[in-house]
mmCIF file of N, CA, C and O in Angstrom:
data_model
loop_
_atom_site.group_PDB
_atom_site.id
_atom_site.type_symbol
_atom_site.label_atom_id
_atom_site.label_comp_id
_atom_site.label_asym_id
_atom_site.label_seq_id
_atom_site.Cartn_x
_atom_site.Cartn_y
_atom_site.Cartn_z
ATOM 1 N N MET C 263 -2.075 22.053 -9.891
ATOM 2 C CA MET C 263 -0.835 21.506 -9.355
ATOM 3 C C MET C 263 -0.881 21.457 -7.822
ATOM 4 O O MET C 263 -0.462 20.468 -7.230
ATOM 5 N N LEU C 264 -1.397 22.511 -7.203
ATOM 6 C CA LEU C 264 -1.470 22.527 -5.741
ATOM 7 C C LEU C 264 -2.442 21.483 -5.216
ATOM 8 O O LEU C 264 -2.172 20.830 -4.203
ATOM 9 N N LEU C 265 -3.549 21.321 -5.922
ATOM 10 C CA LEU C 265 -4.531 20.320 -5.507
ATOM 11 C C LEU C 265 -3.950 18.914 -5.641
ATOM 12 O O LEU C 265 -4.105 18.084 -4.743
ATOM 13 N N SER C 266 -3.266 18.661 -6.729
ATOM 14 C CA SER C 266 -2.652 17.352 -6.935
ATOM 15 C C SER C 266 -1.615 17.062 -5.863
ATOM 16 O O SER C 266 -1.524 15.935 -5.358
ATOM 17 N N LYS C 267 -0.838 18.064 -5.514
ATOM 18 C CA LYS C 267 0.203 17.891 -4.502
ATOM 19 C C LYS C 267 -0.416 17.566 -3.144
ATOM 20 O O LYS C 267 0.050 16.659 -2.445
ATOM 21 N N ASP C 268 -1.476 18.266 -2.784
ATOM 22 C CA ASP C 268 -2.130 18.007 -1.497
ATOM 23 C C ASP C 268 -2.789 16.633 -1.467
ATOM 24 O O ASP C 268 -2.705 15.919 -0.466
ATOM 25 N N ILE C 269 -3.439 16.275 -2.551
ATOM 26 C CA ILE C 269 -4.095 14.968 -2.610
ATOM 27 C C ILE C 269 -3.065 13.841 -2.545
ATOM 28 O O ILE C 269 -3.259 12.847 -1.840
ATOM 29 N N LEU C 270 -1.960 13.992 -3.266
ATOM 30 C CA LEU C 270 -0.947 12.940 -3.274
ATOM 31 C C LEU C 270 -0.269 12.788 -1.913
ATOM 32 O O LEU C 270 0.140 11.684 -1.545
ATOM 33 N N LYS C 271 -0.162 13.871 -1.153
ATOM 34 C CA LYS C 271 0.377 13.761 0.210
ATOM 35 C C LYS C 271 -0.552 12.924 1.076
ATOM 36 O O LYS C 271 -0.104 12.062 1.842
ATOM 37 N N LEU C 272 -1.857 13.175 0.964
ATOM 38 C CA LEU C 272 -2.820 12.399 1.742
ATOM 39 C C LEU C 272 -2.843 10.938 1.310
ATOM 40 O O LEU C 272 -2.936 10.035 2.146
ATOM 41 N N VAL C 273 -2.751 10.705 0.020
ATOM 42 C CA VAL C 273 -2.734 9.334 -0.486
ATOM 43 C C VAL C 273 -1.478 8.611 -0.012
ATOM 44 O O VAL C 273 -1.541 7.447 0.394
ATOM 45 N N LEU C 274 -0.349 9.271 -0.030
ATOM 46 C CA LEU C 274 0.893 8.659 0.450
ATOM 47 C C LEU C 274 0.806 8.316 1.934
ATOM 48 O O LEU C 274 1.225 7.239 2.357
ATOM 49 N N PHE C 275 0.231 9.207 2.716
ATOM 50 C CA PHE C 275 0.038 8.948 4.145
ATOM 51 C C PHE C 275 -0.875 7.737 4.347
ATOM 52 O O PHE C 275 -0.584 6.858 5.178
ATOM 53 N N ALA C 276 -1.949 7.659 3.578
ATOM 54 C CA ALA C 276 -2.874 6.527 3.682
ATOM 55 C C ALA C 276 -2.208 5.227 3.254
ATOM 56 O O ALA C 276 -2.454 4.168 3.851
ATOM 57 N N ILE C 277 -1.366 5.288 2.226
ATOM 58 C CA ILE C 277 -0.669 4.090 1.761
ATOM 59 C C ILE C 277 0.271 3.562 2.835
ATOM 60 O O ILE C 277 0.356 2.354 3.070
ATOM 61 N N VAL C 278 0.987 4.446 3.495
ATOM 62 C CA VAL C 278 1.927 4.024 4.543
ATOM 63 C C VAL C 278 1.172 3.364 5.693
ATOM 64 O O VAL C 278 1.542 2.271 6.148
ATOM 65 N N ILE C 279 0.093 3.988 6.147
ATOM 66 C CA ILE C 279 -0.694 3.423 7.248
ATOM 67 C C ILE C 279 -1.297 2.082 6.844
ATOM 68 O O ILE C 279 -1.209 1.092 7.582
ATOM 69 N N ALA C 280 -1.908 2.024 5.660
ATOM 70 C CA ALA C 280 -2.550 0.784 5.205
ATOM 71 C C ALA C 280 -1.534 -0.325 4.965
ATOM 72 O O ALA C 280 -1.816 -1.487 5.271
ATOM 73 N N SER C 281 -0.370 0.016 4.441
ATOM 74 C CA SER C 281 0.643 -1.009 4.192
ATOM 75 C C SER C 281 1.161 -1.618 5.489
ATOM 76 O O SER C 281 1.345 -2.840 5.579
ATOM 77 N N LEU C 282 1.381 -0.787 6.484
ATOM 78 C CA LEU C 282 1.847 -1.312 7.767
ATOM 79 C C LEU C 282 0.796 -2.212 8.416
ATOM 80 O O LEU C 282 1.119 -3.291 8.919
ATOM 81 N N LEU C 283 -0.448 -1.779 8.389
ATOM 82 C CA LEU C 283 -1.513 -2.598 8.966
ATOM 83 C C LEU C 283 -1.714 -3.892 8.185
ATOM 84 O O LEU C 283 -1.899 -4.961 8.777
ATOM 85 N N ALA C 284 -1.668 -3.809 6.861
ATOM 86 C CA ALA C 284 -1.845 -5.006 6.033
ATOM 87 C C ALA C 284 -0.686 -5.976 6.223
ATOM 88 O O ALA C 284 -0.901 -7.194 6.284
ATOM 89 N N TRP C 285 0.535 -5.465 6.317
ATOM 90 C CA TRP C 285 1.677 -6.344 6.527
ATOM 91 C C TRP C 285 1.561 -7.068 7.860
ATOM 92 O O TRP C 285 1.783 -8.274 7.944
ATOM 93 N N TYR C 286 1.210 -6.341 8.903
ATOM 94 C CA TYR C 286 1.094 -6.951 10.228
ATOM 95 C C TYR C 286 -0.017 -8.001 10.254
ATOM 96 O O TYR C 286 0.187 -9.121 10.738
ATOM 97 N N ALA C 287 -1.187 -7.654 9.730
ATOM 98 C CA ALA C 287 -2.312 -8.591 9.741
ATOM 99 C C ALA C 287 -2.015 -9.821 8.895
ATOM 100 O O ALA C 287 -2.307 -10.952 9.307
ATOM 101 N N THR C 288 -1.427 -9.636 7.735
ATOM 102 C CA THR C 288 -1.103 -10.762 6.864
ATOM 103 C C THR C 288 -0.021 -11.638 7.476
ATOM 104 O O THR C 288 -0.094 -12.867 7.401
ATOM 105 N N ASN C 289 0.951 -11.019 8.085
ATOM 106 C CA ASN C 289 2.019 -11.774 8.727
ATOM 107 C C ASN C 289 1.476 -12.615 9.878
ATOM 108 O O ASN C 289 1.865 -13.771 10.048
ATOM 109 N N GLN C 290 0.586 -12.055 10.666
ATOM 110 C CA GLN C 290 -0.020 -12.800 11.769
ATOM 111 C C GLN C 290 -0.876 -13.952 11.251
ATOM 112 O O GLN C 290 -0.871 -15.047 11.812
ATOM 113 N N TRP C 291 -1.619 -13.697 10.193
ATOM 114 C CA TRP C 291 -2.494 -14.724 9.633
ATOM 115 C C TRP C 291 -1.681 -15.861 9.019
ATOM 116 O O TRP C 291 -1.999 -17.034 9.195
ATOM 117 N N LEU C 292 -0.611 -15.534 8.304
ATOM 118 C CA LEU C 292 0.200 -16.558 7.657
ATOM 119 C C LEU C 292 1.034 -17.371 8.638
ATOM 120 O O LEU C 292 1.464 -18.476 8.323
ATOM 121 N N SER C 293 1.257 -16.845 9.823
ATOM 122 C CA SER C 293 2.076 -17.578 10.795
ATOM 123 C C SER C 293 1.374 -18.835 11.310
ATOM 124 O O SER C 293 2.026 -19.701 11.885
ATOM 125 N N ASP C 294 0.070 -18.948 11.100
ATOM 126 C CA ASP C 294 -0.673 -20.125 11.559
ATOM 127 C C ASP C 294 -0.532 -21.327 10.628
ATOM 128 O O ASP C 294 -0.900 -22.433 10.997
ATOM 129 N N PHE C 295 -0.037 -21.114 9.425
ATOM 130 C CA PHE C 295 0.051 -22.187 8.448
ATOM 131 C C PHE C 295 1.390 -22.922 8.562
ATOM 132 O O PHE C 295 2.414 -22.327 8.869
ATOM 133 N N ALA C 296 1.343 -24.227 8.274
ATOM 134 C CA ALA C 296 2.570 -25.025 8.331
ATOM 135 C C ALA C 296 3.507 -24.664 7.187
ATOM 136 O O ALA C 296 4.714 -24.532 7.381
ATOM 137 N N TYR C 297 2.975 -24.526 5.985
ATOM 138 C CA TYR C 297 3.771 -24.149 4.817
ATOM 139 C C TYR C 297 3.558 -22.672 4.574
ATOM 140 O O TYR C 297 2.615 -22.252 3.915
ATOM 141 N N ARG C 298 4.432 -21.892 5.115
ATOM 142 C CA ARG C 298 4.289 -20.440 5.140
ATOM 143 C C ARG C 298 5.117 -19.809 4.026
ATOM 144 O O ARG C 298 6.208 -20.265 3.725
ATOM 145 N N ILE C 299 4.573 -18.759 3.418
ATOM 146 C CA ILE C 299 5.312 -17.995 2.420
ATOM 147 C C ILE C 299 5.660 -16.636 3.003
ATOM 148 O O ILE C 299 5.012 -16.165 3.935
ATOM 149 N N GLY C 300 6.673 -16.023 2.464
ATOM 150 C CA GLY C 300 7.074 -14.703 2.920
ATOM 151 C C GLY C 300 6.347 -13.613 2.146
ATOM 152 O O GLY C 300 5.889 -13.818 1.029
ATOM 153 N N ILE C 301 6.243 -12.475 2.761
ATOM 154 C CA ILE C 301 5.614 -11.326 2.126
ATOM 155 C C ILE C 301 6.728 -10.404 1.657
ATOM 156 O O ILE C 301 7.533 -9.935 2.453
ATOM 157 N N ALA C 302 6.760 -10.131 0.368
ATOM 158 C CA ALA C 302 7.804 -9.275 -0.191
ATOM 159 C C ALA C 302 7.396 -7.808 -0.094
ATOM 160 O O ALA C 302 6.215 -7.468 -0.208
ATOM 161 N N TRP C 303 8.378 -6.945 0.074
ATOM 162 C CA TRP C 303 8.101 -5.517 0.200
ATOM 163 C C TRP C 303 7.613 -4.924 -1.110
ATOM 164 O O TRP C 303 6.853 -3.954 -1.122
ATOM 165 N N TRP C 304 8.015 -5.526 -2.235
ATOM 166 C CA TRP C 304 7.657 -4.943 -3.519
ATOM 167 C C TRP C 304 6.156 -5.075 -3.809
ATOM 168 O O TRP C 304 5.614 -4.316 -4.607
ATOM 169 N N MET C 305 5.475 -6.015 -3.160
ATOM 170 C CA MET C 305 4.026 -6.131 -3.342
ATOM 171 C C MET C 305 3.318 -4.886 -2.815
ATOM 172 O O MET C 305 2.407 -4.361 -3.451
ATOM 173 N N PHE C 306 3.759 -4.413 -1.672
ATOM 174 C CA PHE C 306 3.164 -3.208 -1.100
ATOM 175 C C PHE C 306 3.578 -1.970 -1.882
ATOM 176 O O PHE C 306 2.792 -1.046 -2.060
ATOM 177 N N ALA C 307 4.814 -1.946 -2.354
ATOM 178 C CA ALA C 307 5.281 -0.808 -3.146
ATOM 179 C C ALA C 307 4.527 -0.713 -4.475
ATOM 180 O O ALA C 307 4.147 0.377 -4.908
ATOM 181 N N LEU C 308 4.299 -1.843 -5.108
ATOM 182 C CA LEU C 308 3.575 -1.850 -6.372
ATOM 183 C C LEU C 308 2.127 -1.417 -6.192
ATOM 184 O O LEU C 308 1.608 -0.620 -6.985
ATOM 185 N N SER C 309 1.487 -1.887 -5.152
ATOM 186 C CA SER C 309 0.102 -1.466 -4.911
ATOM 187 C C SER C 309 0.036 0.012 -4.536
ATOM 188 O O SER C 309 -0.905 0.715 -4.929
ATOM 189 N N GLY C 310 1.027 0.511 -3.815
ATOM 190 C CA GLY C 310 1.071 1.935 -3.496
ATOM 191 C C GLY C 310 1.292 2.794 -4.721
ATOM 192 O O GLY C 310 0.669 3.852 -4.884
ATOM 193 N N LEU C 311 2.164 2.344 -5.607
ATOM 194 C CA LEU C 311 2.411 3.071 -6.851
ATOM 195 C C LEU C 311 1.161 3.093 -7.729
ATOM 196 O O LEU C 311 0.820 4.130 -8.308
ATOM 197 N N LEU C 312 0.482 1.976 -7.805
ATOM 198 C CA LEU C 312 -0.752 1.907 -8.578
ATOM 199 C C LEU C 312 -1.821 2.820 -7.980
ATOM 200 O O LEU C 312 -2.521 3.527 -8.711
ATOM 201 N N THR C 313 -1.926 2.844 -6.677
ATOM 202 C CA THR C 313 -2.898 3.701 -6.010
ATOM 203 C C THR C 313 -2.587 5.174 -6.243
ATOM 204 O O THR C 313 -3.490 5.969 -6.517
ATOM 205 N N ARG C 314 -1.317 5.536 -6.157
ATOM 206 C CA ARG C 314 -0.935 6.930 -6.412
ATOM 207 C C ARG C 314 -1.232 7.344 -7.847
ATOM 208 O O ARG C 314 -1.694 8.450 -8.096
ATOM 209 N N SER C 315 -0.963 6.470 -8.801
ATOM 210 C CA SER C 315 -1.208 6.835 -10.193
ATOM 211 C C SER C 315 -2.707 6.933 -10.486
ATOM 212 O O SER C 315 -3.134 7.809 -11.231
ATOM 213 N N ILE C 316 -3.515 6.072 -9.875
ATOM 214 C CA ILE C 316 -4.972 6.178 -10.040
ATOM 215 C C ILE C 316 -5.482 7.482 -9.426
ATOM 216 O O ILE C 316 -6.300 8.187 -10.032
ATOM 217 N N ALA C 317 -4.983 7.833 -8.245
ATOM 218 C CA ALA C 317 -5.410 9.076 -7.600
ATOM 219 C C ALA C 317 -4.985 10.288 -8.435
ATOM 220 O O ALA C 317 -5.759 11.249 -8.595
ATOM 221 N N LEU C 318 -3.786 10.249 -8.987
ATOM 222 C CA LEU C 318 -3.314 11.368 -9.815
ATOM 223 C C LEU C 318 -4.132 11.488 -11.091
ATOM 224 O O LEU C 318 -4.474 12.607 -11.508
ATOM 225 N N MET C 319 -4.468 10.365 -11.695
ATOM 226 C CA MET C 319 -5.311 10.416 -12.898
ATOM 227 C C MET C 319 -6.696 10.962 -12.584
ATOM 228 O O MET C 319 -7.254 11.743 -13.364
ATOM 229 N N ARG C 320 -7.256 10.570 -11.460
ATOM 230 C CA ARG C 320 -8.598 11.054 -11.094
ATOM 231 C C ARG C 320 -8.591 12.557 -10.820
ATOM 232 O O ARG C 320 -9.509 13.264 -11.211
ATOM 233 N N VAL C 321 -7.571 13.042 -10.155
ATOM 234 C CA VAL C 321 -7.490 14.484 -9.869
ATOM 235 C C VAL C 321 -7.205 15.255 -11.143
ATOM 236 O O VAL C 321 -7.769 16.331 -11.382
ATOM 237 N N SER C 322 -6.374 14.732 -12.008
ATOM 238 C CA SER C 322 -6.020 15.405 -13.248
ATOM 239 C C SER C 322 -7.190 15.481 -14.223
ATOM 240 O O SER C 322 -7.328 16.443 -14.967
ATOM 241 N N PHE C 323 -8.012 14.448 -14.211
ATOM 242 C CA PHE C 323 -9.137 14.416 -15.130
ATOM 243 C C PHE C 323 -10.129 15.477 -14.776
ATOM 244 O O PHE C 323 -10.668 16.178 -15.560
#
C-alpha cells in the first residue's frame, strides 16, 4: 500500500507536468491552421486516468 501510494504520487506529478506541456505545444501547433479545433480538457483527464490505472496495475502485480 505504501509503495502504491508513493508511485501514484509520482505518476500524478508527471501527468500534471506532461499535460501542461502537451496542451501548450498542441495549442501552439494548432494555431497555425486555418480550420482549427479546440482541445478539450477531458482528453488529458482520460489519458491521465488511464496512465494512473496502468501504473497501479503494474505495481500491484
